[in-house]
Short mmCIF file of C-alpha atoms and ligand atoms in Angstrom, two decimals:
data_model
loop_
_atom_site.label_atom_id
_atom_site.label_comp_id
_atom_site.label_asym_id
_atom_site.label_seq_id
_atom_site.Cartn_x
_atom_site.Cartn_y
_atom_site.Cartn_z
CA UNK A 8 0.01 0.03 0.12
CA UNK A 9 1.86 3.01 -1.17
CA UNK A 10 -0.57 5.80 -1.28
CA UNK A 11 -1.29 7.85 1.75
CA UNK A 12 -5.21 7.46 1.39
CA UNK A 13 -5.02 3.78 0.85
CA UNK A 14 -3.12 3.45 4.02
CA UNK A 15 -5.54 5.73 5.84
CA UNK A 16 -8.36 3.57 4.76
CA UNK A 17 -6.93 0.06 4.83
CA UNK A 18 -3.82 -0.16 7.06
CA UNK A 19 -4.64 -2.40 10.30
CA UNK A 20 -8.03 -2.70 8.96
CA UNK A 21 -8.54 -5.78 7.18
CA UNK A 22 -11.94 -7.23 7.10
CA UNK A 23 -12.68 -8.85 10.17
CA UNK A 24 -11.80 -12.56 9.83
CA UNK A 25 -15.05 -13.83 11.66
CA UNK A 26 -17.64 -11.88 9.98
CA UNK A 27 -16.38 -10.00 7.10
CA UNK A 28 -17.14 -6.64 8.76
CA UNK A 29 -15.27 -4.05 6.62
CA UNK A 30 -14.89 -1.64 9.61
CA UNK A 31 -12.74 -2.94 12.63
CA UNK A 32 -15.28 -3.75 15.41
CA UNK A 33 -15.47 -1.84 18.60
CA UNK A 34 -14.11 -4.33 20.91
CA UNK A 35 -15.74 -3.03 24.27
CA UNK A 36 -14.29 -5.46 26.53
CA UNK A 37 -11.91 -5.54 29.35
CA UNK A 38 -10.67 -8.83 29.64
CA UNK A 39 -10.06 -12.13 27.23
CA UNK A 40 -10.80 -15.87 28.13
CA UNK A 41 -7.82 -17.86 28.26
CA UNK A 42 -7.39 -21.59 27.13
CA UNK A 43 -5.79 -22.52 30.31
CA UNK A 44 -3.45 -20.17 32.13
CA UNK A 45 -1.45 -18.10 29.85
CA UNK A 46 -3.30 -19.79 26.71
CA UNK A 47 -3.98 -16.56 24.80
CA UNK A 48 -6.51 -16.98 21.92
CA UNK A 49 -5.54 -13.86 19.98
CA UNK A 50 -2.77 -12.51 21.94
CA UNK A 51 -5.05 -10.21 24.27
CA UNK A 52 -5.21 -10.70 27.78
CA UNK A 53 -6.46 -7.38 29.41
CA UNK A 54 -7.52 -4.21 27.53
CA UNK A 55 -5.18 -1.88 29.45
CA UNK A 56 -2.13 -3.87 27.86
CA UNK A 57 -3.75 -4.40 24.29
CA UNK A 58 -7.24 -4.17 22.77
CA UNK A 59 -8.01 -4.97 18.99
CA UNK A 60 -9.79 -1.87 18.20
CA UNK A 61 -6.70 0.02 19.64
CA UNK A 62 -4.17 -2.24 17.65
CA UNK A 63 -5.90 -1.41 14.47
CA UNK A 64 -5.60 2.40 15.14
CA UNK A 65 -1.84 2.12 16.39
CA UNK A 66 -1.17 -0.15 13.04
CA UNK A 67 -2.76 2.58 10.84
CA UNK A 68 -0.94 5.40 12.54
CA UNK A 69 2.37 3.76 12.05
CA UNK A 70 1.73 3.23 8.41
CA UNK A 71 0.89 6.98 8.06
CA UNK A 72 3.74 8.52 9.87
CA UNK A 73 6.65 6.26 8.89
CA UNK A 74 5.76 4.72 5.54
CA UNK A 75 9.17 3.77 4.70
CA UNK A 76 10.13 2.18 8.05
CA UNK A 77 9.95 -1.60 8.60
CA UNK A 78 10.04 -1.03 12.28
CA UNK A 79 7.50 1.84 12.92
CA UNK A 80 5.45 1.40 15.94
CA UNK A 81 2.61 3.76 17.28
CA UNK A 82 1.11 3.91 20.78
CA UNK A 83 -2.38 5.34 21.33
CA UNK A 84 -3.31 7.44 24.47
CA UNK A 85 -6.26 8.68 26.22
CA UNK A 86 -5.21 12.29 25.01
CA UNK A 87 -2.30 14.31 23.46
CA UNK A 88 -1.04 15.22 26.81
CA UNK A 89 -1.24 11.66 28.19
CA UNK A 90 1.01 10.56 25.25
CA UNK A 91 3.38 13.30 26.08
CA UNK A 92 3.65 12.69 29.94
CA UNK A 93 4.24 9.02 29.04
CA UNK A 94 6.99 10.05 26.67
CA UNK A 95 8.57 12.25 29.20
CA UNK A 96 8.36 9.43 32.02
CA UNK A 97 9.99 6.90 29.65
CA UNK A 98 12.81 9.03 28.35
CA UNK A 99 13.82 11.37 31.28
CA UNK A 100 14.59 10.94 35.06
CA UNK A 101 15.25 13.49 37.88
CA UNK A 102 18.08 15.51 36.60
CA UNK A 103 17.19 15.48 32.92
CA UNK A 104 16.69 18.36 30.88
CA UNK A 105 14.37 19.32 28.03
CA UNK A 106 14.59 22.05 25.30
CA UNK A 107 11.10 23.19 24.38
CA UNK A 108 9.61 25.63 21.93
CA UNK A 109 9.62 29.25 23.18
CA UNK A 110 6.06 29.23 21.89
CA UNK A 111 5.04 25.73 22.62
CA UNK A 112 1.30 24.70 23.32
CA UNK A 113 0.21 26.16 26.77
CA UNK A 114 -0.69 22.43 27.99
CA UNK A 115 2.72 20.87 26.84
CA UNK A 116 4.47 23.92 28.70
CA UNK A 117 2.44 23.30 31.91
CA UNK A 118 3.30 19.60 31.76
CA UNK A 119 6.77 20.29 31.35
CA UNK A 120 7.23 23.06 33.77
CA UNK A 121 4.49 22.00 36.43
CA UNK A 122 4.60 18.36 36.53
CA UNK A 123 7.95 17.18 34.89
CA UNK A 124 9.65 20.16 36.71
CA UNK A 125 8.74 19.22 40.46
CA UNK A 126 9.90 15.60 39.47
CA UNK A 127 13.33 17.18 38.80
CA UNK A 128 13.40 17.67 34.97
CA UNK A 129 14.61 21.01 33.89
CA UNK A 130 13.68 23.10 30.76
CA UNK A 131 14.87 25.64 28.42
CA UNK A 132 12.61 27.42 25.94
CA UNK A 133 14.14 28.01 22.57
CA UNK A 134 13.11 29.41 19.33
CA UNK A 135 12.18 26.50 16.72
CA UNK A 136 13.23 28.96 14.01
CA UNK A 137 16.73 28.89 14.88
CA UNK A 138 18.61 25.47 15.37
CA UNK A 139 21.72 27.44 16.54
CA UNK A 140 19.41 28.82 19.56
CA UNK A 141 18.33 25.20 20.10
CA UNK A 142 21.90 24.06 20.22
CA UNK A 143 22.88 26.72 22.62
CA UNK A 144 19.95 25.71 24.93
CA UNK A 145 21.04 22.07 25.03
CA UNK A 146 23.05 20.95 28.37
CA UNK A 147 25.65 18.43 27.49
CA UNK A 148 25.08 15.07 29.02
CA UNK A 149 21.60 16.23 30.60
CA UNK A 150 19.33 16.96 27.65
CA UNK A 151 17.44 13.97 26.81
CA UNK A 152 14.83 15.48 24.63
CA UNK A 153 14.81 18.49 21.95
CA UNK A 154 11.04 18.97 21.75
CA UNK A 155 9.62 21.07 18.93
CA UNK A 156 6.32 21.73 17.57
CA UNK A 157 5.86 22.44 13.92
CA UNK A 158 3.67 24.36 12.82
CA UNK A 159 3.72 25.76 16.25
CA UNK A 160 0.75 26.64 18.40
CA UNK A 161 -0.56 29.53 18.16
CA UNK A 162 2.20 31.52 16.37
CA UNK A 163 2.62 29.06 13.44
CA UNK A 164 6.32 29.07 13.48
CA UNK A 165 7.74 26.34 11.22
CA UNK A 166 10.82 24.35 12.27
CA UNK A 167 13.46 23.02 9.81
CA UNK A 168 13.05 19.21 11.35
CA UNK A 169 16.02 17.81 9.45
CA UNK A 170 18.49 20.68 10.72
CA UNK A 171 17.10 20.46 14.36
CA UNK A 172 17.59 16.45 14.13
CA UNK A 173 21.18 17.06 13.35
CA UNK A 174 21.64 19.40 16.42
CA UNK A 175 19.86 17.04 18.67
CA UNK A 176 21.66 13.93 17.65
CA UNK A 177 25.16 15.40 17.86
CA UNK A 178 24.24 15.95 21.57
CA UNK A 179 22.73 12.56 22.27
CA UNK A 180 19.26 13.77 22.63
CA UNK A 181 16.17 12.46 20.80
CA UNK A 182 14.20 14.82 18.51
CA UNK A 183 10.50 15.05 19.60
CA UNK A 184 8.21 16.64 17.00
CA UNK A 185 4.69 17.40 17.92
CA UNK A 186 3.18 17.19 14.51
CA UNK A 187 -0.42 17.73 15.59
CA UNK A 188 -0.97 21.04 13.58
CA UNK A 189 0.34 19.35 10.14
CA UNK A 190 -1.03 15.57 10.62
CA UNK A 191 0.52 12.92 8.88
CA UNK A 192 -0.71 14.01 5.64
CA UNK A 193 1.05 17.17 5.38
CA UNK A 194 4.51 16.04 6.94
CA UNK A 195 6.28 12.86 8.19
CA UNK A 196 8.95 14.00 10.77
CA UNK A 197 10.30 10.41 11.19
CA UNK A 198 11.27 10.50 7.28
CA UNK A 199 13.32 13.86 8.23
CA UNK A 200 15.33 12.42 11.23
CA UNK A 201 13.06 12.92 14.03
CA UNK A 202 12.96 10.16 16.63
CA UNK A 203 9.39 10.65 18.18
CA UNK A 204 6.31 11.98 16.76
CA UNK A 205 3.44 13.24 19.03
CA UNK A 206 0.06 13.72 17.98
CA UNK A 207 -3.09 15.10 19.61
CA UNK A 208 -5.48 12.76 17.75
CA UNK A 209 -8.28 14.97 19.07
CA UNK A 210 -7.32 17.26 16.24
CA UNK A 211 -7.15 16.90 12.54
CA UNK A 212 -6.68 12.70 12.72
CA UNK A 213 -10.03 12.60 14.76
CA UNK A 214 -11.21 15.53 12.71
CA UNK A 215 -14.82 15.91 13.88
CA UNK A 216 -14.50 17.45 17.29
CA UNK A 217 -15.85 14.33 19.12
CA UNK A 218 -13.02 12.59 20.65
CA UNK A 219 -9.95 13.21 22.94
CA UNK A 220 -6.90 10.99 22.10
CA UNK A 221 -3.14 11.27 21.66
CA UNK A 222 -0.32 9.08 20.04
CA UNK A 223 3.32 8.59 19.85
CA UNK A 224 5.02 7.18 16.62
CA UNK A 225 8.60 5.89 16.67
CA UNK A 226 10.86 3.73 14.49
CA UNK A 227 13.39 2.53 17.06
CA UNK A 228 12.10 -0.89 18.35
CA UNK A 229 13.95 -0.56 21.80
CA UNK A 230 12.31 2.77 22.30
CA UNK A 231 9.01 1.37 21.38
CA UNK A 232 9.39 -1.40 23.69
CA UNK A 233 10.14 0.85 26.71
CA UNK A 234 7.12 3.26 25.56
CA UNK A 235 4.93 0.08 25.36
CA UNK A 236 6.10 -0.79 28.94
CA UNK A 237 5.09 2.78 30.23
CA UNK A 238 1.88 2.78 28.20
CA UNK A 239 0.64 -0.40 30.00
CA UNK A 240 2.54 0.45 33.44
CA UNK A 241 0.88 4.06 33.75
CA UNK A 242 -2.19 3.18 32.04
CA UNK A 243 -3.29 6.39 30.07
CA UNK A 244 -4.89 4.26 27.39
CA UNK A 245 -7.91 5.12 25.16
CA UNK A 246 -10.99 3.23 25.15
CA UNK A 247 -12.07 1.20 22.13
CA UNK A 248 -14.88 3.45 21.07
CA UNK A 249 -12.42 6.41 21.21
CA UNK A 250 -10.02 4.46 18.89
CA UNK A 251 -12.72 3.64 16.61
CA UNK A 252 -13.84 7.27 16.27
CA UNK A 253 -10.00 8.24 15.49
CA UNK A 254 -9.81 5.53 13.02
CA UNK A 255 -13.00 6.63 11.18
CA UNK A 256 -11.78 10.25 11.06
CA UNK A 257 -8.51 9.02 9.57
CA UNK A 258 -10.09 7.51 6.60
CA UNK A 259 -10.97 11.12 5.39
CA UNK A 260 -8.04 12.82 6.49
CA UNK A 261 -6.48 13.53 3.08
CA UNK A 262 -9.63 14.98 1.54
CA UNK A 263 -10.56 16.82 4.77
CA UNK A 264 -6.79 18.51 4.88
CA UNK A 265 -6.86 19.43 1.12
CA UNK A 266 -10.07 21.41 1.89
CA UNK A 267 -8.81 22.84 5.26
CA UNK A 268 -5.71 23.98 3.42
CA UNK A 269 -7.57 25.62 0.54
CA UNK A 270 -9.94 27.57 2.81
CA UNK A 271 -7.03 28.78 5.05
CA UNK A 272 -5.09 29.99 2.25
CA UNK A 273 -8.06 32.09 1.30
CA UNK A 274 -8.94 33.31 4.76
CA UNK A 275 -5.18 34.37 5.03
CA UNK A 276 -5.54 36.21 1.64
CA UNK A 277 -8.45 38.19 3.01
CA UNK A 278 -6.66 38.96 6.37
CA UNK A 279 -3.49 40.23 4.67
CA UNK A 280 -5.41 42.86 2.97
CA UNK A 281 -7.90 43.70 5.91
CA UNK A 282 -7.08 47.30 7.53
CA UNK A 283 -7.76 46.15 10.88
CA UNK A 284 -5.17 43.44 10.69
CA UNK A 285 -1.40 44.17 11.72
CA UNK A 286 -0.05 40.70 11.10
CA UNK A 287 -1.25 37.52 9.63
CA UNK A 288 0.87 34.30 10.99
CA UNK A 289 0.23 31.63 8.06
CA UNK A 290 3.35 29.66 6.80
CA UNK A 291 1.69 29.88 3.32
CA UNK A 292 2.56 33.44 3.00
CA UNK A 293 5.90 34.08 1.18
CA UNK A 294 7.08 36.74 3.81
CA UNK A 295 6.28 34.12 6.57
CA UNK A 296 9.63 33.37 8.20
CA UNK A 297 9.11 29.68 8.15
CA UNK A 298 7.77 29.59 4.48
CA UNK A 299 10.91 28.07 2.92
CA UNK A 300 11.00 25.23 5.63
CA UNK A 301 7.28 24.73 5.13
CA UNK A 302 7.57 24.37 1.27
CA UNK A 303 10.48 21.91 1.64
CA UNK A 304 8.94 19.57 4.44
CA UNK A 305 5.12 20.09 4.09
CA UNK A 306 2.70 18.96 1.54
CA UNK A 307 0.67 22.10 2.02
CA UNK A 308 0.58 24.85 4.63
CA UNK A 309 -2.28 23.66 6.82
CA UNK A 310 -5.44 24.98 8.26
CA UNK A 311 -4.40 27.05 10.98
CA UNK A 312 -4.21 30.88 10.59
CA UNK A 313 -3.47 33.47 13.27
CA UNK A 314 -3.46 37.11 13.10
CA UNK A 315 -3.13 40.35 15.24
CA UNK A 316 -5.42 43.23 15.64
CA UNK A 317 -4.14 46.92 15.33
CA UNK A 318 -6.14 48.13 17.85
CA UNK A 319 -5.04 45.54 20.49
CA UNK A 320 -6.73 42.95 23.00
CA UNK A 321 -10.08 44.47 23.16
CA UNK A 322 -10.47 44.18 19.40
CA UNK A 323 -9.16 40.69 19.49
CA UNK A 324 -11.71 39.70 22.16
CA UNK A 325 -14.58 41.63 20.19
CA UNK A 326 -13.74 39.77 16.79
CA UNK A 327 -13.86 36.48 18.78
CA UNK A 328 -17.47 37.50 20.20
CA UNK A 329 -18.81 38.53 16.88
CA UNK A 330 -18.22 35.50 14.43
CA UNK A 331 -21.21 33.19 13.87
CA UNK A 332 -19.74 30.72 11.41
CA UNK A 333 -16.45 30.61 13.28
CA UNK A 334 -17.56 29.09 16.77
CA UNK A 335 -15.77 30.38 19.69
CA UNK A 336 -14.20 27.63 21.34
CA UNK A 337 -10.70 25.81 22.12
CA UNK A 338 -9.35 22.99 20.19
CA UNK A 339 -8.97 22.71 16.43
CA UNK A 340 -8.67 20.37 13.42
CA UNK A 341 -12.25 19.64 13.38
CA UNK A 342 -14.70 20.14 10.02
CA UNK A 343 -16.13 23.23 11.99
CA UNK A 344 -14.27 26.53 11.96
CA UNK A 345 -13.36 27.65 15.36
CA UNK A 346 -11.92 30.89 16.63
CA UNK A 347 -10.34 31.63 19.90
CA UNK A 348 -8.17 34.16 22.03
CA UNK A 349 -4.98 32.23 22.85
CA UNK A 350 -3.98 34.71 25.49
CA UNK A 351 -6.91 34.14 27.55
CA UNK A 352 -7.94 30.52 26.28
CA UNK A 353 -5.69 27.81 25.00
CA UNK A 354 -2.47 29.54 26.22
CA UNK A 355 -3.58 31.17 29.64
CA UNK A 356 -1.31 28.67 31.38
CA UNK A 357 1.61 30.30 29.94
CA UNK A 358 0.62 33.92 31.19
CA UNK A 359 3.48 35.70 33.02
CA UNK A 360 5.88 32.86 31.54
CA UNK A 361 8.47 33.38 28.67
CA UNK A 362 6.11 31.77 26.53
CA UNK A 363 3.32 34.30 27.10
CA UNK A 364 1.30 35.00 23.73
CA UNK A 365 0.55 38.43 22.47
CA UNK A 366 -2.74 39.65 23.77
CA UNK A 367 -3.76 41.17 20.36
CA UNK A 368 -3.62 37.62 18.87
CA UNK A 369 -6.70 35.56 17.34
CA UNK A 370 -6.35 31.92 16.26
CA UNK A 371 -8.64 30.39 13.59
CA UNK A 372 -9.06 26.65 12.98
CA UNK A 373 -10.49 27.14 9.46
CA UNK A 374 -12.90 24.34 8.76
CA UNK A 375 -14.32 22.69 5.66
CA UNK A 376 -17.44 24.85 5.30
CA UNK A 377 -18.09 26.86 2.19
CA UNK A 378 -15.26 29.48 1.67
CA UNK A 379 -17.69 32.24 0.99
CA UNK A 380 -19.56 31.79 4.12
CA UNK A 381 -16.33 31.88 6.07
CA UNK A 382 -14.98 35.01 4.53
CA UNK A 383 -18.40 36.62 4.91
CA UNK A 384 -18.42 35.82 8.53
CA UNK A 385 -14.65 37.20 9.37
CA UNK A 386 -15.35 40.41 7.38
CA UNK A 387 -18.61 41.06 9.23
CA UNK A 388 -16.72 40.57 12.38
CA UNK A 389 -13.82 42.57 11.74
CA UNK A 390 -15.74 45.69 10.19
C1 LIG B 16 -0.03 21.17 19.43
C2 LIG B 16 -0.78 20.39 20.56
N1 LIG B 16 0.02 19.49 21.09
C3 LIG B 16 -0.75 18.69 22.01
C4 LIG B 16 -2.10 19.01 22.54
C5 LIG B 16 -2.71 18.24 23.63
O1 LIG B 16 -3.55 17.32 23.19
P1 LIG B 16 -4.94 16.84 24.00
O2 LIG B 16 -5.81 18.25 24.18
O3 LIG B 16 -5.53 15.73 23.11
O4 LIG B 16 -4.41 16.42 25.52
C6 LIG B 16 -2.78 20.08 21.83
C7 LIG B 16 -4.06 20.58 22.33
O5 LIG B 16 -4.56 21.44 22.02
C8 LIG B 16 -2.25 20.78 20.91
O6 LIG B 16 -2.52 21.84 20.22
#
């Protein structure tokens, strides 16, 4: 299966051998009968350790993010942050150090600073735009993870994955790429030298704002084994219904992403020309600092657009209040368009930190509705 969409629809999802069902059944079960002690019929003993619906999802995710690897493995979690937590517990110990983006997702920052921090793991923020700044932030012998997001949430900065992989590997650290904003359809960091891909499957992979989930994808079998141990030992696993919902979303990921990208391009073009807007943050714009890197490593520029208002925070809040088709809400990546104020909403946990976001910033998750309605809605809210 070489094509992305074919893998999305079929990888890990062969017709059910018992009934021929063309969609993997929801194995809503906690335990499995054994033929004598240790006599497992299908390799499953308890659904925290493994569940067939979860296996289908994990097989599919591995095939999407690392198509050329024969050793790729994916692990599904109850949320993106559960995946991140399990990754940090598996790869770090008290005394370890992590380099994080200086514009990381607020929840990632909170996890690293306020959960891993008290455990004894230190962090240093650095710009994902500058591999040299990341190299300078590394503490030799202590930095276990160089953690980047690309594109970043909410500033849409784009990291040069291959260049940063080199910097991390010279220092003996693993490169972790949170690829949530891109999804495996737009970029495949493991193919560019990354060691771990993080996804909030809540977003584009699920795609319908009806499930919370997360995933890690790796190609090193030993790292996969250690992660699988912690996945079971820490137990932050998704239930079978949630796995099934993400799998169903994945089947249409390619066609949805094409429309997200086309709509975002049109929205960004409108915002660039709008007199109330002081800056548009969207990697598809030639003047965007990450445009060249995005062109090299992404299939398209994604469905997220952020912008700043000349008139400041009150104007940003007012735009968020006024839209009708764009729903005011957190999250992203669903078929419906969302608008939010990162400073007061998704990134409130970074307030007062070096990762604080501008108060005049608005973030859009551009959905797949009719583009004319999206443009008319934003134009009305901005006027
Ligand atoms: C880039 C990014 N990473 C990780 C997460 C965390 O994912 P979840 O909300 O599924 O725990 C989010 C959530 O917004 C995100 O935007």
